[in-house]
PDB file of C-alpha atoms in Angstrom:
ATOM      1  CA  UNK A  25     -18.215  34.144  45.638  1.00 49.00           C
ATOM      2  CA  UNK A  26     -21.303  35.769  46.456  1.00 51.00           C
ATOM      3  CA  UNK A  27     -23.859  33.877  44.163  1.00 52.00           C
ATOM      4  CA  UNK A  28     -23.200  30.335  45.794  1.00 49.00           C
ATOM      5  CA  UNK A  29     -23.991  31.792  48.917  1.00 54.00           C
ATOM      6  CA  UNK A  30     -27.106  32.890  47.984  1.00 59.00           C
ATOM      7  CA  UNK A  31     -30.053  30.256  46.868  1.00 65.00           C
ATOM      8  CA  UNK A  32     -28.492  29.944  43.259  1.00 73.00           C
ATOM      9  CA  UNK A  33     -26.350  27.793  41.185  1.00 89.00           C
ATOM     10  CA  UNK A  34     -23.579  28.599  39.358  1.00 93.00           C
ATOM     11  CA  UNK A  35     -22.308  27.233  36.104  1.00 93.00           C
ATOM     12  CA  UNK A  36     -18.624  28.023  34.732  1.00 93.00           C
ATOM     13  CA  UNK A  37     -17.799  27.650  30.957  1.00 94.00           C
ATOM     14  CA  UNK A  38     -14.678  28.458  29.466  1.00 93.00           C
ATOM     15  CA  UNK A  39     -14.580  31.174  26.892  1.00 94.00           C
ATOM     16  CA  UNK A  40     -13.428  28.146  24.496  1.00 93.00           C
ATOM     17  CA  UNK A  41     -16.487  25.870  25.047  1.00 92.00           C
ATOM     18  CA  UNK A  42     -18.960  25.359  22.254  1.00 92.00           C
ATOM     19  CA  UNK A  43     -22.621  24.517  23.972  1.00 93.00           C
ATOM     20  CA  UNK A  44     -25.036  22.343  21.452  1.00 93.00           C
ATOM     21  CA  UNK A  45     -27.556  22.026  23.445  1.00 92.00           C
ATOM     22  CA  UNK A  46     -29.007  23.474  27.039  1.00 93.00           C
ATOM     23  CA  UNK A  47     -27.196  21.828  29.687  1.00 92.00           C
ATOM     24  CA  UNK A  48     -29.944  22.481  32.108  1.00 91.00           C
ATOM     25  CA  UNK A  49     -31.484  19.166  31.893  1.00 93.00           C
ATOM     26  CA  UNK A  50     -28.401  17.507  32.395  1.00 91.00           C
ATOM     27  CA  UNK A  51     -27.988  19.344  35.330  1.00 92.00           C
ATOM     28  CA  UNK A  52     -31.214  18.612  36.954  1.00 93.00           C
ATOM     29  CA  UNK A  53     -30.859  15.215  36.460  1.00 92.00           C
ATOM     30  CA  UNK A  54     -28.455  15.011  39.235  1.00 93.00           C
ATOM     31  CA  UNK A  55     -29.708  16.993  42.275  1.00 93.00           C
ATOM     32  CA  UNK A  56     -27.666  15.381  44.967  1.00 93.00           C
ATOM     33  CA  UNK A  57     -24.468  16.618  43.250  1.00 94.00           C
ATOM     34  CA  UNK A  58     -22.906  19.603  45.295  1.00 95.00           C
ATOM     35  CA  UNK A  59     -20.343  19.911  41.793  1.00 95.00           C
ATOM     36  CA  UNK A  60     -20.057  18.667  38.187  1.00 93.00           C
ATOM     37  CA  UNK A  61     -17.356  19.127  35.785  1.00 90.00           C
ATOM     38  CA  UNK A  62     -16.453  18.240  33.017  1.00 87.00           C
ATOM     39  CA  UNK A  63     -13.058  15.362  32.643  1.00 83.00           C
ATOM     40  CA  UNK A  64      -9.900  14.882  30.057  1.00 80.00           C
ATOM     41  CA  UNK A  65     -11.125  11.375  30.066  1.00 77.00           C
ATOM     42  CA  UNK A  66     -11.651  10.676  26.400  1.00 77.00           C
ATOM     43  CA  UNK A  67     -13.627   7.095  26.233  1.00 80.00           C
ATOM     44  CA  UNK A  68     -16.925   7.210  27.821  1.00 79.00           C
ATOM     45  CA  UNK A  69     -17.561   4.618  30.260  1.00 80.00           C
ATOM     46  CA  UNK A  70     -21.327   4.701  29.934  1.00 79.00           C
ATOM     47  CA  UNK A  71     -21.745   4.367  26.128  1.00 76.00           C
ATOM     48  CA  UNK A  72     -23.810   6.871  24.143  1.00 76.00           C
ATOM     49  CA  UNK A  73     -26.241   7.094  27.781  1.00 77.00           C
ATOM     50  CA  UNK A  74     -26.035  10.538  29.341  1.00 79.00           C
ATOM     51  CA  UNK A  75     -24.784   9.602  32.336  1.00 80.00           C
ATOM     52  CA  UNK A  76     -22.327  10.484  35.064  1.00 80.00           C
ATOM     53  CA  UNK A  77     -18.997   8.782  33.786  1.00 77.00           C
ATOM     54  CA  UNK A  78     -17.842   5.413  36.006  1.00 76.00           C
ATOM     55  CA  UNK A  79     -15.099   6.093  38.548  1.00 75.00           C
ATOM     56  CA  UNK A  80     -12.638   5.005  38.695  1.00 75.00           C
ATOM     57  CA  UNK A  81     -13.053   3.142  35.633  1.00 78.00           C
ATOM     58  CA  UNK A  82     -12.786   7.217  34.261  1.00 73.00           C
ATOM     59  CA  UNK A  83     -10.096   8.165  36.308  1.00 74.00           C
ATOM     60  CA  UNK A  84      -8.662  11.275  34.644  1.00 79.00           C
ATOM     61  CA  UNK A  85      -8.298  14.835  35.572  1.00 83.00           C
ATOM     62  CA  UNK A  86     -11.750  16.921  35.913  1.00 86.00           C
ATOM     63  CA  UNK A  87     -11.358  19.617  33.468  1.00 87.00           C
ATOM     64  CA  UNK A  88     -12.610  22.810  35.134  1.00 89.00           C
ATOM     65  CA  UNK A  89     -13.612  23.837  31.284  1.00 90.00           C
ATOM     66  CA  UNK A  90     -17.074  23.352  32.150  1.00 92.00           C
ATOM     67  CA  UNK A  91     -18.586  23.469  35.767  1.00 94.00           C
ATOM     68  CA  UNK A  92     -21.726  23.228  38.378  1.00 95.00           C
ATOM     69  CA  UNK A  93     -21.775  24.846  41.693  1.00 96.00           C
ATOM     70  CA  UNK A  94     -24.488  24.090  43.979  1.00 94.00           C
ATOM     71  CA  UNK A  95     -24.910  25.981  47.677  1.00 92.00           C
ATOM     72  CA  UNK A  96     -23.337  22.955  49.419  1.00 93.00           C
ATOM     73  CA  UNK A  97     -20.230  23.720  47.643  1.00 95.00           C
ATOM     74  CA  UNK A  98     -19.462  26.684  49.055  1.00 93.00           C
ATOM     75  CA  UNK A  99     -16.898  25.291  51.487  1.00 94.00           C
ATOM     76  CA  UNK A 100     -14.869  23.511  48.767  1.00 95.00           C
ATOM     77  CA  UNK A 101     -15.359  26.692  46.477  1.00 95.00           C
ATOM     78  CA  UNK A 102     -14.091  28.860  49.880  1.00 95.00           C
ATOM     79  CA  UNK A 103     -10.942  26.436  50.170  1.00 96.00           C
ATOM     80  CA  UNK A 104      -9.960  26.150  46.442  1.00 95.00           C
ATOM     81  CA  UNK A 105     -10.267  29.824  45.829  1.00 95.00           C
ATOM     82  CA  UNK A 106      -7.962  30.637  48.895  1.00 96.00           C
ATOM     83  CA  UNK A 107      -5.261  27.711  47.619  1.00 96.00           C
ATOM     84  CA  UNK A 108      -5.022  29.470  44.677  1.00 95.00           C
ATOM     85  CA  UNK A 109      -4.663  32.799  45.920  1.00 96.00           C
ATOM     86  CA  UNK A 110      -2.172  31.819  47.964  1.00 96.00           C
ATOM     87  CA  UNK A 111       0.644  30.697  45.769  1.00 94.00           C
ATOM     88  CA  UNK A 112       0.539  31.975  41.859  1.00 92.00           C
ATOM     89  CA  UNK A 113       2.630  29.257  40.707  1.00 94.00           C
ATOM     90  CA  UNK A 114      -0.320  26.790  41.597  1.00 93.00           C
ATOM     91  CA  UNK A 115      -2.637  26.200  38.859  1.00 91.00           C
ATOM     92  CA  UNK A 116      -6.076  26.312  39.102  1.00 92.00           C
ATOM     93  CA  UNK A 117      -7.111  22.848  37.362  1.00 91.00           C
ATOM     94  CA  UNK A 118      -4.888  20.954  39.723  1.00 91.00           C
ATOM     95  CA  UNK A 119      -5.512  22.769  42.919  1.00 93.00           C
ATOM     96  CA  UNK A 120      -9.631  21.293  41.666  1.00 92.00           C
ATOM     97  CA  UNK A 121      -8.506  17.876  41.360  1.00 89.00           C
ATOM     98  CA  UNK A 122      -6.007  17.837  44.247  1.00 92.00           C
ATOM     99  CA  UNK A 123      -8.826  18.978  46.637  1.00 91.00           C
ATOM    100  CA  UNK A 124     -11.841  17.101  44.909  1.00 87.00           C
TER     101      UNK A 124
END
């Protein structure tokens, strides 16, 4: 909880996640997002362009498999870490989506 605090961003991968390339990039492309994830939605709805998927044309779950934290989301970060601390039998994934 300490590095989105600080003047950093933060980038979560599952253990299970295979990179090809430097997501980086991708990431900079989009400075006024406070979070990205990744989504189970399985049909792109912006073609082969590497874009942000349509909503809510691409209305399924995020997928916390792959994620972006920027300072701003500290708050939400603050909140979603204390729902799931608070009950064991919630799980993380739809504690994300409940609150994003």
């Amino acid at each position: 909880l300490a590095c989105p605090a600080a003047a950093v961003q933060v980038v979560i991968s599952d253990v299970d996640v295979m990179w090809l390339r430097d997501p980086v990039p991708f990431f900079k492309r989009f400075p006024d997002a406070d979070v990205l994830t990744s989504t189970d939605h399985l049909t792109p709805t912006v073609g082969a362009r590497e874009e942000l998927e349509k909503y809510p044309e691409a209305g399924s779950a995020f997928n916390i498999g792959i994620m972006l934290f920027r300072k701003k989301a500290l708050p939400f970060v603050e909140e979603w870490i204390h729902i799931i601390e608070s009950d064991d039998k919630i799980w993380d994934q739809n504690a994300f989506n409940d609150l994003a």
